[in-house]
mmCIF file of C-alpha atoms in Angstrom:
data_model
loop_
_atom_site.group_PDB
_atom_site.id
_atom_site.type_symbol
_atom_site.label_atom_id
_atom_site.label_comp_id
_atom_site.label_asym_id
_atom_site.label_seq_id
_atom_site.Cartn_x
_atom_site.Cartn_y
_atom_site.Cartn_z
ATOM 1 C CA MET A 1 -84.033 207.314 69.754
ATOM 2 C CA ARG A 2 -81.406 206.115 67.372
ATOM 3 C CA ILE A 3 -80.637 207.373 63.877
ATOM 4 C CA PRO A 4 -79.792 204.807 61.188
ATOM 5 C CA ALA A 5 -77.325 205.367 58.420
ATOM 6 C CA PRO A 6 -78.105 205.359 54.743
ATOM 7 C CA GLY A 7 -74.932 205.077 52.701
ATOM 8 C CA ALA A 8 -73.217 207.913 50.923
ATOM 9 C CA CYS A 9 -69.813 209.014 49.724
ATOM 10 C CA GLY A 10 -66.947 210.627 51.555
ATOM 11 C CA LEU A 11 -67.815 212.739 54.566
ATOM 12 C CA SER A 12 -71.561 212.498 54.116
ATOM 13 C CA LEU A 13 -74.584 213.354 56.168
ATOM 14 C CA PRO A 14 -76.028 209.882 56.839
ATOM 15 C CA LEU A 15 -72.664 208.230 57.387
ATOM 16 C CA THR A 16 -71.814 210.716 60.127
ATOM 17 C CA ILE A 17 -75.274 210.613 61.686
ATOM 18 C CA ALA A 18 -74.778 206.902 62.193
ATOM 19 C CA LEU A 19 -72.269 207.754 64.922
ATOM 20 C CA LEU A 20 -74.599 209.913 66.976
ATOM 21 C CA GLY A 21 -76.417 207.549 69.297
ATOM 22 C CA THR A 22 -78.078 210.573 70.832
ATOM 23 C CA ALA A 23 -80.639 209.164 73.232
ATOM 24 C CA THR A 24 -79.969 210.502 76.701
ATOM 25 C CA SER A 25 -81.739 207.475 78.145
ATOM 26 C CA ALA A 26 -79.387 205.047 76.405
ATOM 27 C CA LEU A 27 -77.859 203.939 79.715
ATOM 28 C CA ALA A 28 -81.227 202.617 80.816
ATOM 29 C CA GLN A 29 -82.426 201.082 77.551
ATOM 30 C CA THR A 30 -81.889 197.689 75.956
ATOM 31 C CA GLY A 31 -81.163 199.060 72.498
ATOM 32 C CA ILE A 32 -84.847 199.113 71.439
ATOM 33 C CA PRO A 33 -87.529 201.524 72.731
ATOM 34 C CA PRO A 34 -90.468 199.888 74.537
ATOM 35 C CA LYS A 35 -93.482 198.658 72.566
ATOM 36 C CA GLY A 36 -95.611 201.506 71.259
ATOM 37 C CA VAL A 37 -92.854 204.115 71.616
ATOM 38 C CA GLY A 38 -91.504 205.981 68.600
ATOM 39 C CA SER A 39 -89.769 209.175 67.594
ATOM 40 C CA VAL A 40 -89.514 211.679 64.762
ATOM 41 C CA THR A 41 -86.061 213.165 64.286
ATOM 42 C CA ILE A 42 -84.775 216.095 62.249
ATOM 43 C CA ALA A 43 -81.016 216.622 62.019
ATOM 44 C CA PHE A 44 -79.021 219.332 60.248
ATOM 45 C CA GLN A 45 -75.384 218.712 59.353
ATOM 46 C CA VAL A 46 -72.593 220.831 57.859
ATOM 47 C CA ILE A 47 -69.515 219.055 56.489
ATOM 48 C CA ASP A 48 -66.228 220.739 55.642
ATOM 49 C CA ASN A 49 -64.280 218.572 53.186
ATOM 50 C CA SER A 50 -60.931 220.317 53.630
ATOM 51 C CA GLY A 51 -58.769 218.163 51.364
ATOM 52 C CA HIS A 52 -57.991 214.638 50.220
ATOM 53 C CA ARG A 53 -55.760 211.834 51.407
ATOM 54 C CA THR A 54 -54.038 210.003 48.589
ATOM 55 C CA THR A 55 -53.458 206.258 48.292
ATOM 56 C CA ASP A 56 -50.286 206.547 50.403
ATOM 57 C CA GLY A 57 -52.098 208.655 53.045
ATOM 58 C CA PHE A 58 -50.529 212.001 52.079
ATOM 59 C CA LEU A 59 -52.801 214.986 52.731
ATOM 60 C CA VAL A 60 -53.502 217.241 49.742
ATOM 61 C CA PRO A 61 -55.206 220.422 51.088
ATOM 62 C CA ASP A 62 -57.037 221.116 47.830
ATOM 63 C CA PHE A 63 -60.190 220.176 45.893
ATOM 64 C CA LYS A 64 -62.303 221.263 48.850
ATOM 65 C CA SER A 65 -66.073 221.143 49.101
ATOM 66 C CA THR A 66 -68.885 221.854 51.528
ATOM 67 C CA ASP A 67 -71.853 219.590 52.156
ATOM 68 C CA ALA A 68 -74.917 220.428 54.196
ATOM 69 C CA GLY A 69 -78.075 218.464 54.667
ATOM 70 C CA LEU A 70 -81.343 218.025 56.441
ATOM 71 C CA TYR A 71 -82.183 214.482 57.532
ATOM 72 C CA VAL A 72 -85.682 213.357 58.516
ATOM 73 C CA GLU A 73 -86.324 209.995 60.164
ATOM 74 C CA GLY A 74 -89.077 208.157 61.970
ATOM 75 C CA GLU A 75 -88.758 205.117 64.236
ATOM 76 C CA TYR A 76 -91.405 202.948 65.921
ATOM 77 C CA SER A 77 -91.202 199.874 68.166
ATOM 78 C CA PHE A 78 -93.797 197.211 67.395
ATOM 79 C CA THR A 79 -92.692 195.114 70.369
ATOM 80 C CA ASP A 80 -90.230 195.526 73.236
ATOM 81 C CA ARG A 81 -87.634 193.883 70.972
ATOM 82 C CA LEU A 82 -88.513 194.876 67.387
ATOM 83 C CA SER A 83 -88.352 198.339 65.822
ATOM 84 C CA LEU A 84 -88.548 199.776 62.315
ATOM 85 C CA SER A 85 -87.080 203.091 61.159
ATOM 86 C CA ALA A 86 -86.949 204.946 57.852
ATOM 87 C CA GLY A 87 -85.492 208.240 56.711
ATOM 88 C CA ILE A 88 -84.173 210.348 53.864
ATOM 89 C CA PRO A 89 -81.722 213.288 53.639
ATOM 90 C CA TYR A 90 -81.936 216.388 51.472
ATOM 91 C CA ILE A 91 -78.358 217.393 50.558
ATOM 92 C CA PHE A 92 -76.751 220.682 49.513
ATOM 93 C CA ALA A 93 -73.220 220.508 48.054
ATOM 94 C CA LYS A 94 -70.713 222.996 46.658
ATOM 95 C CA TYR A 95 -67.185 222.665 45.218
ATOM 96 C CA ARG A 96 -64.749 225.262 46.638
ATOM 97 C CA GLY A 97 -61.415 224.421 44.994
ATOM 98 C CA PRO A 98 -59.213 226.433 45.037
ATOM 99 C CA SER A 99 -57.794 224.479 42.085
ATOM 100 C CA PRO A 100 -60.118 223.414 39.251
ATOM 101 C CA ASN A 101 -61.241 219.815 39.573
ATOM 102 C CA PRO A 102 -58.972 217.819 37.222
ATOM 103 C CA ALA A 103 -61.918 215.637 36.286
ATOM 104 C CA HIS A 104 -63.895 218.745 35.189
ATOM 105 C CA PRO A 105 -67.322 217.315 36.016
ATOM 106 C CA PRO A 106 -70.240 219.626 35.188
ATOM 107 C CA LEU A 107 -71.309 219.782 38.824
ATOM 108 C CA ASP A 108 -67.996 221.268 39.996
ATOM 109 C CA SER A 109 -67.212 223.675 37.168
ATOM 110 C CA CYS A 110 -69.661 226.384 38.287
ATOM 111 C CA ARG A 111 -68.574 226.258 41.985
ATOM 112 C CA CYS A 112 -72.208 226.787 42.901
ATOM 113 C CA TRP A 113 -74.634 224.996 45.216
ATOM 114 C CA HIS A 114 -76.364 221.822 44.042
ATOM 115 C CA SER A 115 -79.132 220.172 46.027
ATOM 116 C CA GLY A 116 -81.584 217.313 45.996
ATOM 117 C CA TRP A 117 -82.945 214.286 47.787
ATOM 118 C CA GLN A 118 -80.338 211.597 48.313
ATOM 119 C CA ASP A 119 -81.035 207.972 49.340
ATOM 120 C CA VAL A 120 -84.008 206.405 51.113
ATOM 121 C CA GLY A 121 -82.993 204.219 54.039
ATOM 122 C CA ALA A 122 -84.904 201.736 56.185
ATOM 123 C CA SER A 123 -83.729 199.597 59.101
ATOM 124 C CA VAL A 124 -85.167 196.747 61.166
ATOM 125 C CA ARG A 125 -83.628 196.108 64.600
ATOM 126 C CA TYR A 126 -84.243 193.187 66.952
ATOM 127 C CA ASN A 127 -83.023 193.103 70.540
ATOM 128 C CA VAL A 128 -81.657 189.647 71.388
ATOM 129 C CA ILE A 129 -80.369 190.422 74.880
ATOM 130 C CA GLY A 130 -81.469 193.289 77.112
ATOM 131 C CA GLY A 131 -80.659 194.660 80.522
ATOM 132 C CA GLN A 132 -77.273 195.796 81.810
ATOM 133 C CA PHE A 133 -75.818 194.211 78.665
ATOM 134 C CA PHE A 134 -77.650 194.448 75.341
ATOM 135 C CA LEU A 135 -77.125 192.876 71.928
ATOM 136 C CA THR A 136 -79.134 194.176 68.969
ATOM 137 C CA PRO A 137 -78.640 192.943 65.381
ATOM 138 C CA SER A 138 -80.120 194.960 62.512
ATOM 139 C CA VAL A 139 -80.659 194.844 58.759
ATOM 140 C CA SER A 140 -80.779 198.043 56.699
ATOM 141 C CA LEU A 141 -81.617 198.749 53.079
ATOM 142 C CA ASN A 142 -80.526 201.859 51.221
ATOM 143 C CA ALA A 143 -81.692 202.887 47.748
ATOM 144 C CA PRO A 144 -81.227 206.074 45.676
ATOM 145 C CA SER A 145 -84.366 208.198 45.664
ATOM 146 C CA ARG A 146 -83.761 209.304 42.070
ATOM 147 C CA ALA A 147 -81.205 209.217 39.245
ATOM 148 C CA TYR A 148 -79.000 212.064 40.545
ATOM 149 C CA ASP A 149 -75.498 212.787 39.190
ATOM 150 C CA TYR A 150 -72.848 210.989 41.271
ATOM 151 C CA ARG A 151 -69.780 212.545 39.567
ATOM 152 C CA GLY A 152 -67.762 215.289 41.207
ATOM 153 C CA GLU A 153 -66.961 216.693 44.633
ATOM 154 C CA SER A 154 -70.344 218.428 44.812
ATOM 155 C CA ALA A 155 -72.418 215.345 44.037
ATOM 156 C CA VAL A 156 -75.116 214.686 46.636
ATOM 157 C CA GLY A 157 -74.322 210.962 46.893
ATOM 158 C CA ARG A 158 -73.006 207.811 45.256
ATOM 159 C CA ARG A 159 -76.320 206.548 43.788
ATOM 160 C CA LEU A 160 -75.664 202.954 44.830
ATOM 161 C CA ASN A 161 -77.925 200.382 46.454
ATOM 162 C CA GLU A 162 -76.730 198.969 49.775
ATOM 163 C CA LEU A 163 -77.774 196.158 52.085
ATOM 164 C CA ARG A 164 -76.192 196.380 55.547
ATOM 165 C CA PHE A 165 -75.971 193.847 58.328
ATOM 166 C CA ALA A 166 -74.981 195.220 61.724
ATOM 167 C CA VAL A 167 -74.826 194.352 65.388
ATOM 168 C CA ASP A 168 -74.821 196.749 68.351
ATOM 169 C CA ALA A 169 -73.546 195.613 71.727
ATOM 170 C CA GLY A 170 -73.372 197.670 74.886
ATOM 171 C CA ARG A 171 -73.015 197.464 78.630
ATOM 172 C CA ARG A 172 -73.584 199.736 81.630
ATOM 173 C CA LEU A 173 -70.379 199.848 83.643
ATOM 174 C CA ASP A 174 -72.094 199.673 87.022
ATOM 175 C CA GLU A 175 -68.911 198.475 88.743
ATOM 176 C CA ILE A 176 -67.367 201.867 87.873
ATOM 177 C CA SER A 177 -70.492 204.060 87.750
ATOM 178 C CA PRO A 178 -74.135 203.402 86.825
ATOM 179 C CA ARG A 179 -73.893 206.606 84.783
ATOM 180 C CA LEU A 180 -71.191 205.192 82.494
ATOM 181 C CA SER A 181 -71.674 202.877 79.514
ATOM 182 C CA LEU A 182 -69.623 201.335 76.718
ATOM 183 C CA GLN A 183 -71.030 200.468 73.300
ATOM 184 C CA ALA A 184 -69.667 199.041 70.038
ATOM 185 C CA ARG A 185 -71.121 198.584 66.572
ATOM 186 C CA TYR A 186 -69.975 196.555 63.580
ATOM 187 C CA ALA A 187 -71.655 196.818 60.184
ATOM 188 C CA TYR A 188 -70.968 195.111 56.878
ATOM 189 C CA ALA A 189 -72.425 196.747 53.764
ATOM 190 C CA VAL A 190 -73.062 194.802 50.572
ATOM 191 C CA VAL A 191 -72.786 197.537 47.945
ATOM 192 C CA GLN A 192 -74.051 197.470 44.375
ATOM 193 C CA LYS A 193 -71.276 196.594 41.926
ATOM 194 C CA VAL A 194 -70.423 198.926 39.040
ATOM 195 C CA LEU A 195 -68.259 197.646 36.162
ATOM 196 C CA ASP A 196 -68.077 194.412 38.189
ATOM 197 C CA ILE A 197 -65.842 196.161 40.773
ATOM 198 C CA PRO A 198 -66.449 195.009 44.386
ATOM 199 C CA ASN A 199 -67.046 197.886 46.776
ATOM 200 C CA ASN A 200 -68.358 196.343 49.993
ATOM 201 C CA ARG A 201 -67.527 198.051 53.273
ATOM 202 C CA SER A 202 -66.856 197.298 56.950
ATOM 203 C CA ASN A 203 -67.511 199.909 59.650
ATOM 204 C CA LEU A 204 -66.591 199.583 63.317
ATOM 205 C CA SER A 205 -67.198 202.143 66.053
ATOM 206 C CA VAL A 206 -66.629 202.159 69.817
ATOM 207 C CA GLU A 207 -68.055 204.805 72.127
ATOM 208 C CA THR A 208 -68.377 205.650 75.783
ATOM 209 C CA ALA A 209 -71.259 207.635 77.245
ATOM 210 C CA PHE A 210 -71.752 209.350 80.583
ATOM 211 C CA ALA A 211 -75.062 210.586 82.008
ATOM 212 C CA PHE A 212 -74.493 213.672 84.134
ATOM 213 C CA THR A 213 -78.214 213.760 84.994
ATOM 214 C CA ARG A 214 -81.374 212.019 83.804
ATOM 215 C CA SER A 215 -81.558 214.672 81.065
ATOM 216 C CA LEU A 216 -77.954 215.501 80.143
ATOM 217 C CA SER A 217 -75.414 213.099 78.652
ATOM 218 C CA ALA A 218 -72.142 213.226 76.748
ATOM 219 C CA ARG A 219 -70.254 210.716 74.649
ATOM 220 C CA GLY A 220 -67.038 210.235 72.746
ATOM 221 C CA PHE A 221 -66.260 207.732 70.009
ATOM 222 C CA VAL A 222 -63.748 206.435 67.516
ATOM 223 C CA SER A 223 -64.687 204.791 64.208
ATOM 224 C CA TRP A 224 -62.928 202.843 61.479
ATOM 225 C CA GLN A 225 -63.913 202.129 57.884
ATOM 226 C CA HIS A 226 -62.416 199.594 55.489
ATOM 227 C CA THR A 227 -63.530 199.190 51.883
ATOM 228 C CA HIS A 228 -63.267 195.654 50.480
ATOM 229 C CA GLY A 229 -62.306 196.462 46.913
ATOM 230 C CA GLY A 230 -62.868 199.758 45.140
ATOM 231 C CA LEU A 231 -60.505 201.922 43.101
ATOM 232 C CA ARG A 232 -57.276 203.501 44.340
ATOM 233 C CA LEU A 233 -56.772 206.941 42.823
ATOM 234 C CA GLY A 234 -52.998 206.904 43.334
ATOM 235 C CA SER A 235 -50.550 209.370 44.870
ATOM 236 C CA LEU A 236 -48.273 212.227 43.894
ATOM 237 C CA PRO A 237 -44.972 211.319 42.208
ATOM 238 C CA PRO A 238 -42.680 209.685 43.012
ATOM 239 C CA SER A 239 -45.007 206.841 43.981
ATOM 240 C CA ASP A 240 -45.499 203.175 43.270
ATOM 241 C CA LEU A 241 -49.026 204.049 42.114
ATOM 242 C CA GLU A 242 -49.228 207.522 40.644
ATOM 243 C CA PHE A 243 -52.432 209.400 39.778
ATOM 244 C CA PRO A 244 -54.914 208.269 38.389
ATOM 245 C CA GLY A 245 -54.055 204.906 39.974
ATOM 246 C CA ASP A 246 -56.550 202.152 39.254
ATOM 247 C CA ALA A 247 -58.855 204.624 37.478
ATOM 248 C CA ASN A 248 -56.618 204.472 34.417
ATOM 249 C CA THR A 249 -59.274 204.343 31.691
ATOM 250 C CA PRO A 250 -61.959 206.942 30.842
ATOM 251 C CA GLU A 251 -64.655 204.480 31.908
ATOM 252 C CA LEU A 252 -63.050 203.797 35.289
ATOM 253 C CA PHE A 253 -62.183 207.446 35.912
ATOM 254 C CA GLU A 254 -65.818 208.464 35.375
ATOM 255 C CA GLN A 255 -66.818 206.064 38.173
ATOM 256 C CA HIS A 256 -64.040 206.851 40.659
ATOM 257 C CA ASP A 257 -66.075 209.275 42.811
ATOM 258 C CA ARG A 258 -68.385 206.482 43.970
ATOM 259 C CA LEU A 259 -65.988 203.536 43.795
ATOM 260 C CA LEU A 260 -62.969 204.770 45.764
ATOM 261 C CA ARG A 261 -61.298 202.409 48.218
ATOM 262 C CA ASP A 262 -62.147 204.770 51.076
ATOM 263 C CA ASN A 263 -60.376 203.644 54.266
ATOM 264 C CA ASN A 264 -60.413 206.030 57.222
ATOM 265 C CA TRP A 265 -60.316 206.685 60.950
ATOM 266 C CA ARG A 266 -62.547 209.232 62.688
ATOM 267 C CA ILE A 267 -62.991 210.534 66.209
ATOM 268 C CA GLY A 268 -65.804 212.597 67.654
ATOM 269 C CA GLY A 269 -67.986 213.524 70.548
ATOM 270 C CA GLY A 270 -71.438 214.781 71.309
ATOM 271 C CA MET A 271 -73.908 215.936 73.924
ATOM 272 C CA ALA A 272 -77.651 215.502 74.284
ATOM 273 C CA TYR A 273 -80.297 217.039 76.513
ATOM 274 C CA SER A 274 -83.856 215.846 77.072
ATOM 275 C CA PHE A 275 -86.537 218.460 77.614
ATOM 276 C CA PRO A 276 -90.047 217.339 78.632
ATOM 277 C CA ASN A 277 -91.200 216.955 75.014
ATOM 278 C CA VAL A 278 -88.081 216.967 72.847
ATOM 279 C CA ASP A 279 -84.461 215.744 72.791
ATOM 280 C CA VAL A 280 -81.749 218.123 71.538
ATOM 281 C CA PHE A 281 -78.360 216.788 70.439
ATOM 282 C CA ALA A 282 -75.115 218.002 68.858
ATOM 283 C CA THR A 283 -72.136 216.038 67.539
ATOM 284 C CA TRP A 284 -68.682 216.839 66.154
ATOM 285 C CA VAL A 285 -66.757 214.368 63.939
ATOM 286 C CA GLU A 286 -63.154 214.752 62.739
ATOM 287 C CA TYR A 287 -61.345 212.678 60.099
ATOM 288 C CA VAL A 288 -57.881 211.888 61.492
ATOM 289 C CA ALA A 289 -56.299 209.466 58.999
ATOM 290 C CA GLY A 290 -56.995 207.367 55.958
ATOM 291 C CA THR A 291 -56.291 206.568 52.328
ATOM 292 C CA ASP A 292 -58.300 207.524 49.232
ATOM 293 C CA THR A 293 -60.608 209.525 51.447
ATOM 294 C CA HIS A 294 -61.537 213.063 52.389
ATOM 295 C CA ALA A 295 -60.011 215.138 55.143
ATOM 296 C CA GLY A 296 -62.370 217.282 57.129
ATOM 297 C CA ARG A 297 -64.946 217.500 59.854
ATOM 298 C CA ALA A 298 -68.691 217.509 60.383
ATOM 299 C CA PHE A 299 -71.019 219.213 62.847
ATOM 300 C CA THR A 300 -74.548 217.967 63.472
ATOM 301 C CA LEU A 301 -77.425 219.546 65.380
ATOM 302 C CA GLY A 302 -80.769 217.823 65.761
ATOM 303 C CA LEU A 303 -84.121 217.513 67.478
ATOM 304 C CA SER A 304 -86.073 214.354 68.264
ATOM 305 C CA TRP A 305 -89.731 214.233 69.324
ATOM 306 C CA PRO A 306 -90.780 211.025 71.107
ATOM 307 C CA PHE A 307 -94.351 209.760 70.980
ATOM 308 C CA GLU A 308 -96.384 206.852 72.331
ATOM 309 C CA LEU A 309 -99.182 204.869 70.722
ATOM 310 C CA GLY A 310 -101.294 202.791 73.070
ATOM 311 C CA SER A 311 -100.905 202.683 76.843
ATOM 312 C CA ALA A 312 -97.375 201.632 77.748
ATOM 313 C CA HIS A 313 -96.891 201.093 81.469
ATOM 314 C CA PRO A 314 -94.910 204.003 82.998
ATOM 315 C CA SER A 315 -92.132 201.607 84.038
ATOM 316 C CA GLN A 316 -91.637 200.665 80.376
ATOM 317 C CA ARG A 317 -91.357 204.219 79.082
ATOM 318 C CA PRO A 318 -87.942 205.742 78.240
ATOM 319 C CA ILE A 319 -86.321 207.752 81.001
ATOM 320 C CA ARG A 320 -86.672 211.480 80.160
#
């Protein structure tokens, strides 16, 4: 089981879920479940946006918000190399302040909860190399489910179309321990332009995983994001680029919530346990540095139910 990542803004539900990699049998897989094997996953995430990092990286512990969401996804392998997954999150968001939002968007002024469906995401993965080392490219499409409001700290998303190209590579470190593995992922997102402003994004993550038993595993990871373009919102004076930075017209300022040049570093860890009929997983993610980004953390708890269609040979089934 693997959860794909629809795009969103800031510390967002799908972006964090992309780092989970929760399958406890990952050390024994090739990156794609066997033919006829699928899963249905439900994940709940709470995100504490505890401040903002300015264009020069300074932390402003204000303009806080809370996001929470429920993410539902299904995945199915049509062959031993090809799988298709699709999912959608339902997001709850609230602006906490304590200062009033200087942009005064309608969503933030009431400091109340807003909710709604966010973006529909679908991903196709193909395993090129399997075994002790695996290499799995993928293509993902992300589209807003509706015309929701993208302005403000309590917006449920950015309402932008995305096309992502990614590659996952991993290896069991048998020379150290057959229980240990190393995996990396690079993704490049082609993001819908607004006002002809480029806003594409690169994401890189590296993680290690250790299987204590056939059912229990743990992992730790570090991730990096770089936005190719976007708007810088500036920094506090004295600064070479003071607020509102590049968003120096009413038209640009109205778009800054979804067009920020969000560059950041994150670290995190998680654990997963496989019961006979369900996988349970939990993950913690912490923002550690960045520019024009949020500060904060996210906690995710989820369940995944595997299923089989057809009669896969027992030797081809995921280890549980």
